[in-house]
Short mmCIF file of C-alpha atoms in Angstrom, two decimals:
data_model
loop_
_atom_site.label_atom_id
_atom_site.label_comp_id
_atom_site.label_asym_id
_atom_site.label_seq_id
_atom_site.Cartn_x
_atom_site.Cartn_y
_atom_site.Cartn_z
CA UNK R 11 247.25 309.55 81.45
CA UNK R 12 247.89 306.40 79.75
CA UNK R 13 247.11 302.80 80.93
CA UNK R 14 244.44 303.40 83.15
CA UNK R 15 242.48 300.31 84.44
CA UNK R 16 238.71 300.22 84.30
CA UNK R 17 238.66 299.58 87.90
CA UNK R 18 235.13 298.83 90.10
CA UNK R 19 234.94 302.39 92.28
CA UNK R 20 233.41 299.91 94.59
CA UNK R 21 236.00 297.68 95.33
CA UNK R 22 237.89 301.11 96.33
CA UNK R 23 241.06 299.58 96.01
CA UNK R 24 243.52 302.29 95.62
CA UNK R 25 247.03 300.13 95.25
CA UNK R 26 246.85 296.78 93.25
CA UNK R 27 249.73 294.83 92.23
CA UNK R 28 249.87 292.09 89.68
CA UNK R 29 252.66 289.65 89.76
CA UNK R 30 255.58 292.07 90.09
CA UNK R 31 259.32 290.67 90.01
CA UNK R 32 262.71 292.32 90.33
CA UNK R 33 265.98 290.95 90.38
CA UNK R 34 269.24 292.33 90.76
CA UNK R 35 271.60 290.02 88.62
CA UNK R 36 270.99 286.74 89.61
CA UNK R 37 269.20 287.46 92.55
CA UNK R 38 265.71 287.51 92.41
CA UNK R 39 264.20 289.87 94.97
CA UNK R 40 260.57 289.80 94.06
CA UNK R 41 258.89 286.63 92.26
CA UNK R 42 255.36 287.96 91.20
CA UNK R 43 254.71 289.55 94.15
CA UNK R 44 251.01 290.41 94.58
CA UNK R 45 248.80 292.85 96.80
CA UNK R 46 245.92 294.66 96.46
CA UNK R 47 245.24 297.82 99.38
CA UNK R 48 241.79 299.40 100.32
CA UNK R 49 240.85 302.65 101.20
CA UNK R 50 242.06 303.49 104.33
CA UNK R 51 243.06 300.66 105.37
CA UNK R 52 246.41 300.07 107.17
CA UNK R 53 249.10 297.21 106.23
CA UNK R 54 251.81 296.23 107.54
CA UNK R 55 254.43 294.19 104.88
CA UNK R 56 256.39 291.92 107.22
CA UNK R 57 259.54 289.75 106.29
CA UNK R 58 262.86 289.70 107.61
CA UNK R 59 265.82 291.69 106.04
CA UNK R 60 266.93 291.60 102.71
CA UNK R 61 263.48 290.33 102.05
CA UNK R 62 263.16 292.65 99.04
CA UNK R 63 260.82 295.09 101.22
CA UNK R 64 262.40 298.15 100.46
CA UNK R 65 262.69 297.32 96.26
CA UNK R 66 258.73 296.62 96.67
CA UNK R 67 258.08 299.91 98.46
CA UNK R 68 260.56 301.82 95.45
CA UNK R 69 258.83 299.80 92.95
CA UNK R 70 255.18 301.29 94.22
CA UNK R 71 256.91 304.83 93.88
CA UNK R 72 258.42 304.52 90.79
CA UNK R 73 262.19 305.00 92.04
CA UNK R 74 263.06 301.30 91.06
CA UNK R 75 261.46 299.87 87.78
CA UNK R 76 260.46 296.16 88.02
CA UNK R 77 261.00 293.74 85.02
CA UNK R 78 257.93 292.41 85.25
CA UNK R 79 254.08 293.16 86.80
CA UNK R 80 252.01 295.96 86.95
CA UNK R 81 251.53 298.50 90.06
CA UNK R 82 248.12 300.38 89.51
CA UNK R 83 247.63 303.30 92.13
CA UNK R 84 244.31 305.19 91.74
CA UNK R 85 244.22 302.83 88.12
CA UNK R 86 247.31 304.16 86.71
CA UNK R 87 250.26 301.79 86.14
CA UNK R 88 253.19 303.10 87.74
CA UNK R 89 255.78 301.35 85.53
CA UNK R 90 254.08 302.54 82.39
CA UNK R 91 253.64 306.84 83.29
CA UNK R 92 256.23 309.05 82.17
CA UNK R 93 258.06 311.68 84.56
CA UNK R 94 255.02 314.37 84.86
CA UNK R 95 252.44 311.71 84.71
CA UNK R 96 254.05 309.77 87.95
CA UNK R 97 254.68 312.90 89.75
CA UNK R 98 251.00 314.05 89.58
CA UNK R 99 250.38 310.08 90.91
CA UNK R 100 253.28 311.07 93.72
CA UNK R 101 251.43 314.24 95.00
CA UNK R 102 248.86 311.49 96.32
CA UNK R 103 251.24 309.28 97.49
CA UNK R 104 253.43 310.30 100.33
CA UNK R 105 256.82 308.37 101.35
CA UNK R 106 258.67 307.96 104.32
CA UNK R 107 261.94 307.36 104.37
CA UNK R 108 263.83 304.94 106.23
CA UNK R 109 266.86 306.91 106.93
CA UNK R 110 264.04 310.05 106.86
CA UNK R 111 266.33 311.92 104.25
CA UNK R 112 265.83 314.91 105.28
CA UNK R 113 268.14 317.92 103.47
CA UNK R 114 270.89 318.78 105.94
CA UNK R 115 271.62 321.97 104.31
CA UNK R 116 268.33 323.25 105.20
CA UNK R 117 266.29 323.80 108.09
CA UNK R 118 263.27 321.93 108.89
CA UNK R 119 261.15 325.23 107.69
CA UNK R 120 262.75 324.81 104.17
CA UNK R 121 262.30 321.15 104.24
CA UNK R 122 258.46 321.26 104.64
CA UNK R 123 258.34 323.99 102.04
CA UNK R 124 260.49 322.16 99.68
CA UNK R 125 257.87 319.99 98.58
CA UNK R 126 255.79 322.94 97.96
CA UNK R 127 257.99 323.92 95.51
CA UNK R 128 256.21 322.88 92.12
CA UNK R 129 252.63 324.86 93.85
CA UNK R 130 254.41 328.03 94.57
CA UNK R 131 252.73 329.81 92.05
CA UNK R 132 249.76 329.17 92.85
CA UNK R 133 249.98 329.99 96.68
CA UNK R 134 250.81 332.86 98.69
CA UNK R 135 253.82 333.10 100.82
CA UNK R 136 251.47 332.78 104.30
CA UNK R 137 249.40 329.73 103.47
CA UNK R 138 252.87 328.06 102.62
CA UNK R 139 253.94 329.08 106.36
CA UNK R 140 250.75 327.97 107.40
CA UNK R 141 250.73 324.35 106.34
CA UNK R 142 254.67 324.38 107.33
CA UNK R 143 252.80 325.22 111.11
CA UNK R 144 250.03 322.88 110.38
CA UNK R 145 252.08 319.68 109.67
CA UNK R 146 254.50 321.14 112.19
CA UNK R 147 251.75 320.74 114.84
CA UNK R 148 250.53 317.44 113.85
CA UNK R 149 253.77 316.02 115.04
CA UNK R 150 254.14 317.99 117.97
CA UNK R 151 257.16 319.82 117.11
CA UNK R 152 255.60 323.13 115.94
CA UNK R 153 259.11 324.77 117.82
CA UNK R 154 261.57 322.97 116.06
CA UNK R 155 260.91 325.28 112.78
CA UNK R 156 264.30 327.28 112.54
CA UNK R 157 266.16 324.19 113.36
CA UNK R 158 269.06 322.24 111.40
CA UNK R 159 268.13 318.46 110.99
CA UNK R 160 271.91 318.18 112.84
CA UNK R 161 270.51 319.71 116.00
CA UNK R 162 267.34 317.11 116.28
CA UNK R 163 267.16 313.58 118.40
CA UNK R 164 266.45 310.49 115.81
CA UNK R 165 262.99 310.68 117.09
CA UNK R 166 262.35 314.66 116.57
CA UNK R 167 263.81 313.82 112.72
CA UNK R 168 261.75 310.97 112.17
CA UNK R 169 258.71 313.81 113.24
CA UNK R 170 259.54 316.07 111.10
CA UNK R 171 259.98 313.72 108.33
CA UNK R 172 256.67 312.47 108.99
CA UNK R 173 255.30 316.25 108.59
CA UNK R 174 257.60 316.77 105.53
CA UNK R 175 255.27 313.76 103.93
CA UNK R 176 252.07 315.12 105.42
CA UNK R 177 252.08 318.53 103.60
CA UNK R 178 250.81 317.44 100.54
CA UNK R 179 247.84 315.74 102.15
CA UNK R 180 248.58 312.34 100.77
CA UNK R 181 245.95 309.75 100.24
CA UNK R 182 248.34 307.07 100.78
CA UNK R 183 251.17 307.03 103.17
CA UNK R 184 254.22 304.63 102.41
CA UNK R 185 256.27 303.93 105.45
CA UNK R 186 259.66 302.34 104.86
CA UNK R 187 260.43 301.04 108.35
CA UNK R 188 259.26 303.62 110.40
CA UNK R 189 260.79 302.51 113.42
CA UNK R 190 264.65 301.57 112.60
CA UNK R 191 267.31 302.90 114.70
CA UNK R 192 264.62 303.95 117.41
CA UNK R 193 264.24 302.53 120.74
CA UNK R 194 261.60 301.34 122.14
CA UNK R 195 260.28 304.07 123.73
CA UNK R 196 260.31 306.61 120.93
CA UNK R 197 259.37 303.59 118.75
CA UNK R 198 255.49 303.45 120.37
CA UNK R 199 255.54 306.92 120.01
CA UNK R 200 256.12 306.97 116.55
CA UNK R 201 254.23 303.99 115.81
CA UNK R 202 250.90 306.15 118.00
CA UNK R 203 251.51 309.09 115.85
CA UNK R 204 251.09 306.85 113.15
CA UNK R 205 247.98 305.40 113.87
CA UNK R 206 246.40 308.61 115.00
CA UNK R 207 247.38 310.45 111.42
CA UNK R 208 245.61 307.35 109.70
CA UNK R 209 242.70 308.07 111.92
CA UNK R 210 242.74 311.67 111.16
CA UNK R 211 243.76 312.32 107.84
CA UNK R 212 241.59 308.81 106.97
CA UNK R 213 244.90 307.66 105.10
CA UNK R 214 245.43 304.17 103.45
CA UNK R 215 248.93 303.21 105.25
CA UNK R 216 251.81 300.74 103.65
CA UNK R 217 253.93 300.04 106.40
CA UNK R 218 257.20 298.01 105.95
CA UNK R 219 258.68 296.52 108.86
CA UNK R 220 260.08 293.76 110.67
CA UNK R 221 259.29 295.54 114.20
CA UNK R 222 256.65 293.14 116.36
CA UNK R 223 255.29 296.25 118.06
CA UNK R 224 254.96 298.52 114.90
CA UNK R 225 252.99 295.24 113.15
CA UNK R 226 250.50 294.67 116.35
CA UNK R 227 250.10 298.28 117.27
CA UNK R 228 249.78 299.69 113.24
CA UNK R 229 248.27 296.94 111.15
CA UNK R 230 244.45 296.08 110.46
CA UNK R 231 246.41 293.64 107.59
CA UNK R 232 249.62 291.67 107.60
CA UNK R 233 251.43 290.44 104.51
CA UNK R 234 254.09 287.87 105.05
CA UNK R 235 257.23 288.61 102.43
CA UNK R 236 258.64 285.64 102.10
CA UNK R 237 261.24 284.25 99.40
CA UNK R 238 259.92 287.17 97.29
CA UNK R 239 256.06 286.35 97.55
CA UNK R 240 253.28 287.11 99.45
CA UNK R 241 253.50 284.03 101.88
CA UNK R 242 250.48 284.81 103.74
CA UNK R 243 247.96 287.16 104.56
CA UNK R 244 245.74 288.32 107.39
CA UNK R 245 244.99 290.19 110.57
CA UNK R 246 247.88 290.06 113.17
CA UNK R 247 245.77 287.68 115.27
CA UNK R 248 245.58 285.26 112.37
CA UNK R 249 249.15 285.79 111.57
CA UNK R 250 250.65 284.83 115.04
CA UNK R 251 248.49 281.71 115.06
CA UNK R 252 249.65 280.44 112.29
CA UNK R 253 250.88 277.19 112.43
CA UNK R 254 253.22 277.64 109.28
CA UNK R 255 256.83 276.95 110.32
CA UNK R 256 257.86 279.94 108.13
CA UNK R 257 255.54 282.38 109.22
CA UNK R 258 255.90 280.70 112.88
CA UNK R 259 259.86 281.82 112.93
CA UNK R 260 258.90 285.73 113.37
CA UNK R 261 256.70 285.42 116.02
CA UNK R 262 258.98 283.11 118.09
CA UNK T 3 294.27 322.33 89.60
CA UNK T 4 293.28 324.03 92.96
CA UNK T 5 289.57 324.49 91.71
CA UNK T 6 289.60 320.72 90.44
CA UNK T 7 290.47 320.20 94.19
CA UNK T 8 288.33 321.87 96.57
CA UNK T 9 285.23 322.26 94.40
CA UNK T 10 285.36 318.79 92.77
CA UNK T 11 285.58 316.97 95.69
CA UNK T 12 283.31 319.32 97.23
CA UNK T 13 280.64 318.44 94.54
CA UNK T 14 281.28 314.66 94.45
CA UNK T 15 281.32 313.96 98.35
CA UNK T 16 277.75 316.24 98.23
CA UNK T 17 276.23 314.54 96.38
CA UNK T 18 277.59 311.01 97.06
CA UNK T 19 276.32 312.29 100.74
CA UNK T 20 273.28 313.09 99.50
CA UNK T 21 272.63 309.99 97.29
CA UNK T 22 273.65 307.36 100.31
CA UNK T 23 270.82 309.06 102.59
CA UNK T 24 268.31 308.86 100.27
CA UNK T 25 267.88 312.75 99.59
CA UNK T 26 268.01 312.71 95.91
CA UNK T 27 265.80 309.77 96.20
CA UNK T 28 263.23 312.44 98.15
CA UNK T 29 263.72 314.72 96.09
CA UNK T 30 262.76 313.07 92.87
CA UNK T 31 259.65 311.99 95.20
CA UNK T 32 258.65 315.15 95.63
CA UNK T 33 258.36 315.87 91.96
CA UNK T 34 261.69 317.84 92.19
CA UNK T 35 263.94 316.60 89.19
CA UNK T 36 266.71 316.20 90.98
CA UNK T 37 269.27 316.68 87.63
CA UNK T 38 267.71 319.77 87.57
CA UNK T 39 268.29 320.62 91.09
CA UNK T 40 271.33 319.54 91.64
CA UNK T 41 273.74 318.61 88.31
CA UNK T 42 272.71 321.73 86.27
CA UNK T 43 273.21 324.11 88.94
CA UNK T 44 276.37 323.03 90.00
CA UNK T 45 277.75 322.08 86.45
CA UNK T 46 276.54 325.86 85.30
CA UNK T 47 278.15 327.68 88.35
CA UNK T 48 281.26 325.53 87.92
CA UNK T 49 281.23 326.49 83.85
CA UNK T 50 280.36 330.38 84.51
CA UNK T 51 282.84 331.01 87.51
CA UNK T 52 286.38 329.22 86.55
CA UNK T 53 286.72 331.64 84.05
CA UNK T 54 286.15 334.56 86.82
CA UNK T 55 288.27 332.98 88.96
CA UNK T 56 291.02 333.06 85.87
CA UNK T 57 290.36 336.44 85.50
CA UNK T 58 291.16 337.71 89.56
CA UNK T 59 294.03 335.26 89.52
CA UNK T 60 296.03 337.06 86.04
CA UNK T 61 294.78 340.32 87.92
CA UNK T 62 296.28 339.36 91.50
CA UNK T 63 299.76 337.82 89.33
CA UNK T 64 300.12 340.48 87.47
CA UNK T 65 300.01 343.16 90.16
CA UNK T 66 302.20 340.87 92.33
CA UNK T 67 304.64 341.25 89.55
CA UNK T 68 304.41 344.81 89.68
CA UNK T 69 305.79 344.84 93.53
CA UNK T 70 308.21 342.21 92.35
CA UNK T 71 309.45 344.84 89.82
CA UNK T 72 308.94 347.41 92.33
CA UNK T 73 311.82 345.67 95.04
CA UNK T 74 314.20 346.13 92.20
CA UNK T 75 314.01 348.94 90.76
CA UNK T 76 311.93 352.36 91.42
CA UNK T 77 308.75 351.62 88.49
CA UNK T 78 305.58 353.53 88.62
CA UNK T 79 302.35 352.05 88.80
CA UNK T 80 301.16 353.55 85.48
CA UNK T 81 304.00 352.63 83.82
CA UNK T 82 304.36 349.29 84.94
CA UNK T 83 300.78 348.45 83.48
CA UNK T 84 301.37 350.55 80.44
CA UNK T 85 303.77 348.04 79.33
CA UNK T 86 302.13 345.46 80.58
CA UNK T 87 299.25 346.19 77.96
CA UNK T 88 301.83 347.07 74.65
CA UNK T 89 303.05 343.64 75.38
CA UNK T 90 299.89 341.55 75.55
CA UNK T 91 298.38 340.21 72.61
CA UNK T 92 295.28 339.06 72.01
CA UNK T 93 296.47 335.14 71.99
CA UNK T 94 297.94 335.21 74.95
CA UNK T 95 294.61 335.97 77.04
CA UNK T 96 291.68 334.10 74.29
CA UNK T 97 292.77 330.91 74.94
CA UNK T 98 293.69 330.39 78.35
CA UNK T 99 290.16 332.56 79.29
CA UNK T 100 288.73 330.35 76.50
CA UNK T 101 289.46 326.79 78.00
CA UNK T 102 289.36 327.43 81.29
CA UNK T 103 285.11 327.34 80.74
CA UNK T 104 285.85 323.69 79.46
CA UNK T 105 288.24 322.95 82.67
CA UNK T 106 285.13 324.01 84.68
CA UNK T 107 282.59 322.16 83.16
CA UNK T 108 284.59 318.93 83.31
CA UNK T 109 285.32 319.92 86.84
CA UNK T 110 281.51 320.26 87.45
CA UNK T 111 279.92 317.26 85.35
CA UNK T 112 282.46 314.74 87.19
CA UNK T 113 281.84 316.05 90.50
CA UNK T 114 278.42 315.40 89.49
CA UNK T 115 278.87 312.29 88.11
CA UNK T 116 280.66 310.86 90.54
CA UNK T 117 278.55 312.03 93.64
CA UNK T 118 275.31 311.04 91.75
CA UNK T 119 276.42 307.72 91.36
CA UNK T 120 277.88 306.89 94.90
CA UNK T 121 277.06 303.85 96.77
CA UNK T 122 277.94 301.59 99.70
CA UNK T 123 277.43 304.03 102.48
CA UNK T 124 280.49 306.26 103.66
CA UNK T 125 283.18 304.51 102.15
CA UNK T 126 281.06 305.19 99.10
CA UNK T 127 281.34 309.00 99.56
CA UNK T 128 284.81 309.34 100.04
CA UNK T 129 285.81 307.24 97.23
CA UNK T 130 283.08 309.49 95.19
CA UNK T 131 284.92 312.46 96.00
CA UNK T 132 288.42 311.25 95.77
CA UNK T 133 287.88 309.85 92.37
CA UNK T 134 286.15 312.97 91.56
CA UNK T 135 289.53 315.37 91.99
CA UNK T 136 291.98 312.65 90.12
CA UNK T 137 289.46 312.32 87.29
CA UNK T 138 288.57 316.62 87.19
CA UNK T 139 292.58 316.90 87.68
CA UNK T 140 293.33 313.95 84.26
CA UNK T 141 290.68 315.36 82.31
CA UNK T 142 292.44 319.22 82.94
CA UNK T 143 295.35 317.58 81.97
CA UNK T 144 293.50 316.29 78.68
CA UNK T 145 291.52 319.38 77.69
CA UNK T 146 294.88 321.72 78.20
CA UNK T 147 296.69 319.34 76.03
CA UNK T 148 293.97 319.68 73.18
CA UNK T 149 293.39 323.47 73.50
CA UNK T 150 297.56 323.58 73.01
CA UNK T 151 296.57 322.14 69.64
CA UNK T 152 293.77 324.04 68.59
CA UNK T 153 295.30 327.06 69.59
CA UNK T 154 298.20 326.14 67.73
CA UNK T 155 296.35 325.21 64.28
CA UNK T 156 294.86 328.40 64.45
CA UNK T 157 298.27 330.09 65.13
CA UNK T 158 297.59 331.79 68.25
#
């Protein structure tokens, strides 16, 4: 692969980004945005809508291209890799969707398989139904396999697509407000199944969210998105005792 | 014009469903190339069956005719379709089976088009698929009005 950064193997960072900007005509999302993301560790992006969290979060998996910056993930700029080259990065990198976009034509068997689909070559018909049952289980929803996406609670679909990105065994998870559209009940619970896959799987989390609980309950590391930068930076105790008026506002 | 109907704004509200809840986006995520996937498929089928669908429609008209005939007067089946065949010529099937493999791949690439590139939520998907039958249905329009043309240059 092209551009790959020398990086230090013991700084194991595994995400940096340098100064990355996006607009969209004369509105400028991101103004050299920068973060850098350790092994395993969990973060939690914080800003308020329309903050440009969702263009960062495309940006890190190549679906939007930014006009400026670079986005190294395992030392390979993101902006710079060509179609195979970023899907071999995406087979590491797993993404949750905020609306979960799930396929409603099929059922949730044929949705865990579908990202199988470039290995099914190389293996067999039972250890595909096997990791189906696997990721199936990790959720807690190992009955729901024959199911339409239709016939699921908001919750159940959020599960599954939480076990749709788990398949691959990602190394990092990207969570694009996890918890949107929940309540608060099924919220925790999403937000706990969360934590314990980090914990499990040893997983280096991206969460972005403007949810209080999903920030205190999820994050080891909060980044403030504010006016398209990273505002501030630091563990959710730090955050909330800021005495920043702008970082004050979401805690109010 | 029927076809242009149901399957392009079948295609185009698909899609334009698909594109507004972030499934193609999941797809491409997934290392799936979603043009792939989705457009060529569709834009294939769309290319490969119009014609067949030509085909069983002349078939079903042309026997429909025959019980037409048959209210009137007293024609048998064999003969009926014996001069059915001494009186078509070879131009007056080629063409119309000919263009009707253009009318479905415009039918299919504008679906496409216009599904793939729907936005703003619902609205977005209706509009996708509406546009997607008045364009298919124009561009039929177009392509028969050429194929008159070419057809008649080369004197069929």
């Amino acid at each position: 692969m092209k551009s790959e950064l020398k990086l230090d193997i013991k700084s194991n960072k595994v995400l940096i980004i340098i100064n990355l900007s996006k607009s969209f005509g004369n509105n400028q999302v991101l103004k050299e945005f920068n973060l850098e993301l350790l092994g395993g560790e969990s973060v939690v992006v914080l800003g308020k809508s329309g903050s440009g969290k969702s263009v960062l979060i495309k940006c890190i998996i190549g679906l939007i291209k930014p006009d400026h910056g670079s986005i190294h993930i395992f030392g390979h700029n993101i902006p710079d890799l060509d179609h195979d080259e970023l899907d071999q990065i995406r087979a590491k990198v797993g993404f949750l969707f905020q609306s979960n976009a799930l396929y409603d034509s099929m059922t949730v068997r044929e949705n865990l398989e579908f990202p199988l689909r470039r290995y099914w070559l190389e293996i067999s018909q039972m250890e595909v139904d096997k990791m189906v049952i696997d990721a199936l289980e990790d959720v807690g929803l190992a009955h729901t396999l024959d199911m339409m996406p239709a016939e699921l609670s908001g919750g159940m679909r959020k599960r599954v697509a939480l076990a749709r990105t788990l398949i691959l065994k990602p190394e990092i998870i990207l969570y694009d407000e996890p918890t949107t559209g929940l309540d608060t009940i099924t919220s925790k619970e999403i937000i706990e199944l969360m934590v314990e896959i980090q914990q499990k799987y040893k997983t280096t989390s991206l969460i972005i969210s403007h949810d209080m609980n999903c920030v205190r309950m999820a994050s080891e590391r909060v980044v403030m998105l504010i006016d398209g930068k990273c505002y501030a930076s630091g563990t959710y105790n730090e955050i909330i005792q800021s005495v920043d008026p702008k970082v004050k506002l979401f805690f109010e | 014009m029927i076809f242009a109907g149901k399957i392009g704004s079948s295609i185009g509200a698909e899609l334009g469903s698909m594109k507004v809840t972030e499934q193609i986006d999941a797809m491409e995520v997934s290392g799936t190339n979603p043009f792939k996937y989705l457009v060529a498929t569709r834009v294939l089928a769309c290319t490969l069956m119009l014609p067949v669908l030509v085909m069983l429609g002349d078939s079903i008209s042309l026997y429909g005719a025959y019980l037409g005939v048959n209210i009137h007067t007293n024609t048998s089946f064999i003969l009926y379709w014996t001069q059915v065949f001494d009186n078509l010529v070879f131009g007056d099937v080629l063409p119309a089976f000919t263009k009707s493999f253009f009318f479905g791949f415009a039918v299919g690439i504008i679906g496409c088009y216009k599904g793939y590139n729907s936005s703003k939520g619902t609205e977005g998907v209706g509009r996708s698929a509406n546009s997607a039958v008045v364009v298919s249905s124009v561009s039929i329009f177009v392509i028969d009005l050429l194929a008159v043309q070419v057809t008649d240059i080369l004197g069929y």
